Short mmCIF file of C-alpha atoms in Angstrom, two decimals:
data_model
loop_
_atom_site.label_atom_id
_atom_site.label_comp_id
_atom_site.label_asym_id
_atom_site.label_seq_id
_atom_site.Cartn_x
_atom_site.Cartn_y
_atom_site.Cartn_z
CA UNK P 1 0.00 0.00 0.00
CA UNK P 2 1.10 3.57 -1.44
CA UNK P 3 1.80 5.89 1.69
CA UNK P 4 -0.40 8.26 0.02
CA UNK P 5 -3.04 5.59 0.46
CA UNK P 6 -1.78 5.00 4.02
CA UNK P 7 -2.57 8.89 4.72
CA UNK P 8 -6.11 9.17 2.66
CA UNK P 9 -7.16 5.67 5.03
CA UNK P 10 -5.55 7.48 8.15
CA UNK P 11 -7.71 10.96 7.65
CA UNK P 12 -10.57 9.13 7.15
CA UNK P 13 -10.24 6.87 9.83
CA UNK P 14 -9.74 10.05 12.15
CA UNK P 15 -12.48 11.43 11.17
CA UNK P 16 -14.88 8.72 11.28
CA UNK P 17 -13.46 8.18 14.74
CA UNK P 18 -14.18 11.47 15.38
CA UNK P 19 -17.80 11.29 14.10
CA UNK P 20 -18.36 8.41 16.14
CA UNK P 21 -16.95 10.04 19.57
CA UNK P 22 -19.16 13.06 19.16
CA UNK P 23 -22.24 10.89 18.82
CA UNK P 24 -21.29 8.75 22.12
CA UNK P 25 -20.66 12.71 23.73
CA UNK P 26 -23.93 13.58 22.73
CA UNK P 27 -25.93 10.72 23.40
CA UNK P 28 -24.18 10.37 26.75
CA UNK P 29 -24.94 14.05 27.62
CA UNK P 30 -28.42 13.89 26.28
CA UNK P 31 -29.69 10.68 28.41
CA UNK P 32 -27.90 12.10 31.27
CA UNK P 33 -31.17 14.46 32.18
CA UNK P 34 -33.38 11.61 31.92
CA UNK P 35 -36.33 11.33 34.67
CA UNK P 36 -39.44 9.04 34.15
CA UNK P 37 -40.73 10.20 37.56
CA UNK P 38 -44.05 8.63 37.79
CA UNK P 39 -45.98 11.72 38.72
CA UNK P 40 -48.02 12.28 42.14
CA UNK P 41 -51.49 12.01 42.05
CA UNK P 42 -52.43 15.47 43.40
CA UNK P 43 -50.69 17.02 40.14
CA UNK P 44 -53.87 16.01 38.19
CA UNK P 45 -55.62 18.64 40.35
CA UNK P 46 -53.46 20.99 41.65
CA UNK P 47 -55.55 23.76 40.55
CA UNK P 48 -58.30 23.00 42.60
CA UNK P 49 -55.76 24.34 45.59
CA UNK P 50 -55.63 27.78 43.79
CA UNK P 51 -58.72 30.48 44.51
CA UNK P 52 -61.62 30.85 42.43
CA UNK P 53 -60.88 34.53 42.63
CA UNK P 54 -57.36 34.45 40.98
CA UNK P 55 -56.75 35.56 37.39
CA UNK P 56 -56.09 33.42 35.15
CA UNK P 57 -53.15 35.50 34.45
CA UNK P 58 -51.81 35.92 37.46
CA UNK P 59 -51.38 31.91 38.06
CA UNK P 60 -48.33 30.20 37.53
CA UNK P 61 -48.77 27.56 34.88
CA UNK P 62 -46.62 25.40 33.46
CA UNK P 63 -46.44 24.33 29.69
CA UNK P 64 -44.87 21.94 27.49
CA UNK P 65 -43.20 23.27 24.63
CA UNK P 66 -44.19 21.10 21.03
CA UNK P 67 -46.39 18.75 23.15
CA UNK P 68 -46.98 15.33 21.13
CA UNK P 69 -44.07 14.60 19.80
CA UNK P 70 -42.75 11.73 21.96
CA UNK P 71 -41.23 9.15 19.12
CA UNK P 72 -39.85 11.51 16.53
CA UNK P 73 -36.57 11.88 15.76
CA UNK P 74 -33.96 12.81 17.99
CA UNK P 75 -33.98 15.98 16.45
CA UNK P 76 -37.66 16.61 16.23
CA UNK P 77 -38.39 15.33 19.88
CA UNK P 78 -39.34 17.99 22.58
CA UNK P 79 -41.03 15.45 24.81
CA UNK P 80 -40.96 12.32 26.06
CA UNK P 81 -44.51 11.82 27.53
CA UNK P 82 -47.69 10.94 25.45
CA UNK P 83 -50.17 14.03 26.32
CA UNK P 84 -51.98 11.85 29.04
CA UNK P 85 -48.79 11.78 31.49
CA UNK P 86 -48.02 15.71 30.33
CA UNK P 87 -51.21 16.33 32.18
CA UNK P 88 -50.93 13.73 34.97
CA UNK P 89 -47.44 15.76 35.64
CA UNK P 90 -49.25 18.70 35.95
CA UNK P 91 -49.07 20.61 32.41
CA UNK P 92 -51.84 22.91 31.86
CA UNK P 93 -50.57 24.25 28.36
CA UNK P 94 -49.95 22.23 25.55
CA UNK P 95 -47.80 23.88 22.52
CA UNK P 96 -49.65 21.98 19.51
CA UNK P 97 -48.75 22.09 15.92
CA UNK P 98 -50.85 20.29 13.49
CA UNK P 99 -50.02 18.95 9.80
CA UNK P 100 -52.55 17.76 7.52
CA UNK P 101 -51.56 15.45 4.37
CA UNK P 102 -53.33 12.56 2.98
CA UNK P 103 -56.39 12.69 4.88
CA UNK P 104 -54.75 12.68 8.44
CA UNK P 105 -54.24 15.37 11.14
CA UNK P 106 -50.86 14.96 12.73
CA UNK P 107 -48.53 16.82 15.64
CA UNK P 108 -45.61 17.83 13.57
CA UNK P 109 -42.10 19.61 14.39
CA UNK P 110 -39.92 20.53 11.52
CA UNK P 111 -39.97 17.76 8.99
CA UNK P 112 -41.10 15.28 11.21
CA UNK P 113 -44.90 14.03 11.84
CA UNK P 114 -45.81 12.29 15.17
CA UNK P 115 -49.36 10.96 16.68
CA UNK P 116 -52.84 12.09 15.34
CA UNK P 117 -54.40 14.90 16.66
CA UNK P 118 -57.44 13.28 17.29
CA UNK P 119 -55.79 11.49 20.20
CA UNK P 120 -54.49 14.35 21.52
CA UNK P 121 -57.69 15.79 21.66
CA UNK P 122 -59.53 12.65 23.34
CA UNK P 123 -56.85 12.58 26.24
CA UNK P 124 -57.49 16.09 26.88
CA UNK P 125 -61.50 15.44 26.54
CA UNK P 126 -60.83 12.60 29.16
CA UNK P 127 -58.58 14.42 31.37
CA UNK P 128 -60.48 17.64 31.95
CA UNK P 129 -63.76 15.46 31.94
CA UNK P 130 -62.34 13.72 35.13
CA UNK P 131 -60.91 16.72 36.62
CA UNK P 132 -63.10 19.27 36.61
CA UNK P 133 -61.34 21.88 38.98
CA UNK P 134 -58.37 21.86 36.36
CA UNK P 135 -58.26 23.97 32.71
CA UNK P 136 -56.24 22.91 30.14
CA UNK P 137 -54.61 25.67 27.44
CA UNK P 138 -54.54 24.14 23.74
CA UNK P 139 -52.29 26.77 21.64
CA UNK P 140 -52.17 26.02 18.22
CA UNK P 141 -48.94 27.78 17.27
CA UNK P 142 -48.55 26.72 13.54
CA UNK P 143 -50.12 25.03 10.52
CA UNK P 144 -48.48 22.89 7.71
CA UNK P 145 -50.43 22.48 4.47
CA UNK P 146 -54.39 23.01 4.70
CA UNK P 147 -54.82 21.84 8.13
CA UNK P 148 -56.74 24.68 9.74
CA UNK P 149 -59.97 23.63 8.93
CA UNK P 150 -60.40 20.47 9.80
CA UNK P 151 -57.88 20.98 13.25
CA UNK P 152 -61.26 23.24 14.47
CA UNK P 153 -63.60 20.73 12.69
CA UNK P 154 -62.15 18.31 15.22
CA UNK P 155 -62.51 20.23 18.04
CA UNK P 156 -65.53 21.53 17.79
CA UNK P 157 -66.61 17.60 17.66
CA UNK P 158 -64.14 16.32 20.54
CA UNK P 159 -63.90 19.44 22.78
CA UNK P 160 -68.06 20.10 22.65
CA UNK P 161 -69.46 21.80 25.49
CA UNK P 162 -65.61 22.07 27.29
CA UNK P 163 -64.63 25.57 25.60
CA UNK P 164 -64.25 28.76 27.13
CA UNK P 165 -66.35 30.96 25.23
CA UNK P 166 -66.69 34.77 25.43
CA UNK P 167 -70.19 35.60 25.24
CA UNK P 168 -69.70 38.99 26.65
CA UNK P 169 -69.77 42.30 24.75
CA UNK P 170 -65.83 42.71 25.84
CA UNK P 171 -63.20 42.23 23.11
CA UNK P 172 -61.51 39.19 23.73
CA UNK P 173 -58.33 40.95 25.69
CA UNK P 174 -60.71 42.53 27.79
CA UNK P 175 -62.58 39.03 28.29
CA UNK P 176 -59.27 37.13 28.74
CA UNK P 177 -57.65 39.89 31.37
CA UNK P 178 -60.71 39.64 33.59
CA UNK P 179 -61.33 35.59 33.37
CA UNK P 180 -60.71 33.99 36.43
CA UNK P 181 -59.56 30.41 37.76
CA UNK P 182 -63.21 29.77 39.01
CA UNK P 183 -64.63 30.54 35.93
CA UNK P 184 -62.49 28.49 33.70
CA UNK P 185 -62.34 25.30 35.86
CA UNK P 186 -63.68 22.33 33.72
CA UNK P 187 -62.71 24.01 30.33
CA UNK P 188 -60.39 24.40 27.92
CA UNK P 189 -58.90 27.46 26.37
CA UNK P 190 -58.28 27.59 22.29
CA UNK P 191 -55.87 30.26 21.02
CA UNK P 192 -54.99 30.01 17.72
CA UNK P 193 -51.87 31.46 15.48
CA UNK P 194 -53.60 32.04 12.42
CA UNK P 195 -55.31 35.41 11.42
CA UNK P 196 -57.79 33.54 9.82
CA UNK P 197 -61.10 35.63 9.97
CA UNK P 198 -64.00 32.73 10.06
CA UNK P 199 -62.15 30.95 12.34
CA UNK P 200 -61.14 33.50 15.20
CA UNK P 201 -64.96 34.77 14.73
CA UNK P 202 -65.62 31.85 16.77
CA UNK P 203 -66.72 32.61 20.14
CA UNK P 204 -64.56 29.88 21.56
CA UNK P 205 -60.92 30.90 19.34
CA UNK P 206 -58.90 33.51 20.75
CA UNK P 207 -55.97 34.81 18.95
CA UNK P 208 -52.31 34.39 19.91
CA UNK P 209 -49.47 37.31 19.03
CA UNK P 210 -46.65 36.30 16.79
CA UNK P 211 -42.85 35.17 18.30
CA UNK P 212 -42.08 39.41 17.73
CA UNK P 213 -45.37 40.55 19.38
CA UNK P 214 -46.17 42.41 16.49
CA UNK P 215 -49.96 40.52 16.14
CA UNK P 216 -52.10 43.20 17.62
CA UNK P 217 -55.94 42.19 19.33
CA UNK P 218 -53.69 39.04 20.62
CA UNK P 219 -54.84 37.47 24.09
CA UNK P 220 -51.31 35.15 24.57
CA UNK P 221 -47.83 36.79 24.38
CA UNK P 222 -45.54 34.30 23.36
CA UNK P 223 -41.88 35.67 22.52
CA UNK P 224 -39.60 33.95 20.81
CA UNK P 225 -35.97 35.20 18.28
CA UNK P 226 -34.23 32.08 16.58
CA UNK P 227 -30.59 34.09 17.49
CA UNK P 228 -31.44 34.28 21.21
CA UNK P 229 -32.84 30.72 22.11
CA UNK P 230 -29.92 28.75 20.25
CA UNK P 231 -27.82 30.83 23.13
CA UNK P 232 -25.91 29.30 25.49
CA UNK P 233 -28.17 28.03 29.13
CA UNK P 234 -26.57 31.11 31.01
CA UNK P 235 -26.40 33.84 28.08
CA UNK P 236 -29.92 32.79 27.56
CA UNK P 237 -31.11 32.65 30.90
CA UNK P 238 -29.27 35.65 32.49
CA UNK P 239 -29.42 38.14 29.10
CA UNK P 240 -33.06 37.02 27.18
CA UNK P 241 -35.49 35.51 29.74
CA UNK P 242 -35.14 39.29 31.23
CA UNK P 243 -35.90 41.00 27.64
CA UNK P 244 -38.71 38.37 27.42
CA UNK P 245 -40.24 39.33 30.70
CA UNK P 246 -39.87 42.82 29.76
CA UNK P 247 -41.56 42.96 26.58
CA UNK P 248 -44.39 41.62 28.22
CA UNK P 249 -44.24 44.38 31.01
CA UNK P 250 -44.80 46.61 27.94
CA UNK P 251 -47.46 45.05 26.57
CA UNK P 252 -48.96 44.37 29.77
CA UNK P 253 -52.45 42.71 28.73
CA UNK P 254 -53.28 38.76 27.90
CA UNK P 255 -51.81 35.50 29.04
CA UNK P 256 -47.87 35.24 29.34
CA UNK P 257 -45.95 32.40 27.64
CA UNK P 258 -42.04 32.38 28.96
CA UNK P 259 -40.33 30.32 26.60
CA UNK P 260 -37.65 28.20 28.60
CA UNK P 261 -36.42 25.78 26.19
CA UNK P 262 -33.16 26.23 24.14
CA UNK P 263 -32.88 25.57 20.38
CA UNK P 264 -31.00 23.54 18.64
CA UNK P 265 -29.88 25.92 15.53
CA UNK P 266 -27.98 23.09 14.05
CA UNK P 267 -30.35 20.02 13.59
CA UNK P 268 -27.17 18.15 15.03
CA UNK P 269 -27.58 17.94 18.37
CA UNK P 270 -30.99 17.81 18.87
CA UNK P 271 -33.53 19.16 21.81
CA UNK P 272 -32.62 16.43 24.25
CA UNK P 273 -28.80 17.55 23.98
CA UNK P 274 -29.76 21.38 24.55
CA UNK P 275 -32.13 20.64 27.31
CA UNK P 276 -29.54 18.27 29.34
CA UNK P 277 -27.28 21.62 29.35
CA UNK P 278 -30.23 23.58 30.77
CA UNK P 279 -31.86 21.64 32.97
CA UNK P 280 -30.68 22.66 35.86
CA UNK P 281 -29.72 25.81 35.23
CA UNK P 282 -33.51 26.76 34.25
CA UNK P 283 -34.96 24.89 37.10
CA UNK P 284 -32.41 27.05 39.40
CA UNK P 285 -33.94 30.13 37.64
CA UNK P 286 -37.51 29.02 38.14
CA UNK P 287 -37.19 27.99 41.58
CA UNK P 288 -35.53 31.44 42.05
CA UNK P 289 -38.47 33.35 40.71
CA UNK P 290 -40.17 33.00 44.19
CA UNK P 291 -39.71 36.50 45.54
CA UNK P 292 -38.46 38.12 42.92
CA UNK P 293 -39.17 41.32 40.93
CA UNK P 294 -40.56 39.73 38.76
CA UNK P 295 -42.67 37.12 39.65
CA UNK P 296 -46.02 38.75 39.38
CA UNK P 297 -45.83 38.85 35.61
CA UNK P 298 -44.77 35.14 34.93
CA UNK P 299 -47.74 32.93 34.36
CA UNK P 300 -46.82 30.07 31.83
CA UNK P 301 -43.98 28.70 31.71
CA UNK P 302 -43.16 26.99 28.96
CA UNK P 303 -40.50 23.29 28.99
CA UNK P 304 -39.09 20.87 26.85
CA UNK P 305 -39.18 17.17 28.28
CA UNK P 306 -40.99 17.63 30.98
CA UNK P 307 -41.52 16.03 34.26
CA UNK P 308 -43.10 16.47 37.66
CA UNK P 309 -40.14 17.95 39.32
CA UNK P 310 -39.86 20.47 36.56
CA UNK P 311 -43.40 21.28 36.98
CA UNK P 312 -43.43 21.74 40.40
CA UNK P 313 -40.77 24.52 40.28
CA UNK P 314 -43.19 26.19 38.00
CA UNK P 315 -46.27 25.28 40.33
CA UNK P 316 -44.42 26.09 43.62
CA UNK P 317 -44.85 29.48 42.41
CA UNK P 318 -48.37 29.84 43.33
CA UNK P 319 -47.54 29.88 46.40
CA UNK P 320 -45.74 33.10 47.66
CA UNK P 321 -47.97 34.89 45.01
CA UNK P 322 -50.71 34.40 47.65
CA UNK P 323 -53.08 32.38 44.74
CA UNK P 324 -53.36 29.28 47.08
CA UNK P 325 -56.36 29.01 49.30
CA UNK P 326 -55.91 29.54 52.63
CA UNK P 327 -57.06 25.38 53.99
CA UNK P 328 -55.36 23.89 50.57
CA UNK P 329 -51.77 25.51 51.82
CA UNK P 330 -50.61 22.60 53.98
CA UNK P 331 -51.90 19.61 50.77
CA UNK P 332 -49.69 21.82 48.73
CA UNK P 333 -46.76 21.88 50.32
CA UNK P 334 -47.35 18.06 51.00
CA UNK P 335 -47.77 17.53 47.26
CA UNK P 336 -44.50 19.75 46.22
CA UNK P 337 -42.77 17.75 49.16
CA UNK P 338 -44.28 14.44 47.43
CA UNK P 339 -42.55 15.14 44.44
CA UNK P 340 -39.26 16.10 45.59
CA UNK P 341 -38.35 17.62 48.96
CA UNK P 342 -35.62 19.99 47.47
CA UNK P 343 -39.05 22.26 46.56
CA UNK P 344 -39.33 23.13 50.05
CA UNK P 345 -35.68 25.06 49.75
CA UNK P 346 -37.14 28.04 48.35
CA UNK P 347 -39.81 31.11 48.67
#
């Protein structure tokens, strides 16, 4: 063998080598974060400890970011609970996104399609029919092909008789700044990113601002920028959840979605990877939010792969912003304690 031959096999050797060690670093990192905490039972209705009285607003929810897509692709994967145990944990807003080719409605992220939205829908039907104290938030962020249509169609015809409706004379900002947790137990909420007119002339459709906040008439503000959220876990956490928080201070009207998750700009390392690098950091920041300046404004919070604990940082919240009722306060604290005692550490 030439040693020119001897080099070429050498480099490419290397590199494969090379190829090989980065996918045992990443798959090592990304499996490190992994928690399949069964979750408590009193996360299923956790909201009946909050009062009647509270905005909805004003209460700390949290939210799973691209819900539905347990079984894609590593790099399509934001979750890695079906929508049943995202509830059971605790969730009360599910990030959907709905495709529609060849007949079928399916959760989608990027070029991947997951389950069928009609099975998303059914587990929500069945898990706000057995908990009535709890409401669920269904955003429907984004559309691919003709799907908008037949995403209502469906439910309108699973969701009947469960939708918050405004039947008042109040624009639907108005509506959604004054609704309260009493008056949207047993329900779910629909927001919806389309400006689609027949659609959002729906009683029961409420419309959702873009990722700039640009969308005006919108009831959620959801920010989001591409060049921040493929930042590092501290640059992103200690230089644009603060901007975040502040643009919302500005707008100060409608629900409050705080993106936590991290991107993965690439499409090499995938969501799992970028969430085992922020885990703790953003469950440090949560937890910290007890007290703070700014904890009157955060409502959802927003996670990728999430889990009870996670939740609970989220939930905890409640708490020292005075929303839980007064002979619930020591079931709480026994349910956060349930989950993990390290809750107890803070606010």
């Amino acid at each position: 063998m030439t040693k020119k031959k001897i080099t070429a096999l050498s480099v490419v050797g290397a590199f494969v080598l090379a190829i090989l060690l980065g996918v045992i670093i990443i798959a090592g990192v990304s499996n490190s974060k992994n928690d399949k905490t069964k979750p408590v039972e009193q996360l299923s209705y956790w909201q009946s400890m909050i009062k009647d009285e509270v905005l909805l607003k004003k209460t700390v929810i949290p939210g799973a970011h691209d819900a539905g897509t347990k079984g894609l692709p590593y790099f399509a994967a934001t979750q890695d609970r079906d929508t049943a145990d995202l509830l059971a944990c605790g969730t009360r807003y599910l990030d959907l996104r709905v495709s529609y080719a060849d007949g079928k409605y399916l959760i989608y992220h990027g070029p991947s399609k997951g389950v069928a939205l009609n099975g998303v829908l059914d587990d929500v039907k069945t898990f706000i029919t057995a908990n009535t104290t709890e409401t669920v938030i269904l955003d429907f962020q984004h559309f691919d092909g003709e799907a908008q249509q037949g995403t209502i169609a469906m439910v309108e015809e699973k969701l009947n008789g469960l939708l918050i409706t405004n039947d008042t004379d109040k624009t639907d900002v108005e509506f959604i700044d004054e609704l309260t947790v009493g008056r949207s137990r047993g329900k779910c909420l629909i927001v919806w990113g389309r400006e689609t007119e027949d659609i959002l002339a729906k009683k029961y459709v409420f419309k959702r601002n873009n990722d700039d906040g640009t969308r005006a008439d919108s009831v959620i503000q959801s920010y989001y920028k591409t060049s921040y959220n493929t930042k590092s876990s501290k640059k992103y956490i200690e230089t644009v959840l603060p901007q975040y928080i502040e643009k919302y201070k500005e707008a100060d009207s409608g629900l409050f979605v705080l993106q936590g998750q991290l991107t993965d700009g690439m499409y090499v390392r995938g969501p799992k990877f970028r969430e085992a690098t922020h885990t703790d950091n953003m469950n440090e920041y949560v937890r910290r939010l007890n007290g703070s300046a700014d904890m009157d404004k955060i409502n959802i919070i927003m996670r990728d792969f999430v889990t009870p604990y996670k939740n609970c940082c989220a939930i905890r919240i409640n708490f020292p912003k005075g929303n839980v009722k007064t002979d619930c306060h020591q079931a709480f604290l026994t349910m956060l304690k349930d989950v993990n005692p390290d809750l107890m550490q803070y606010g």
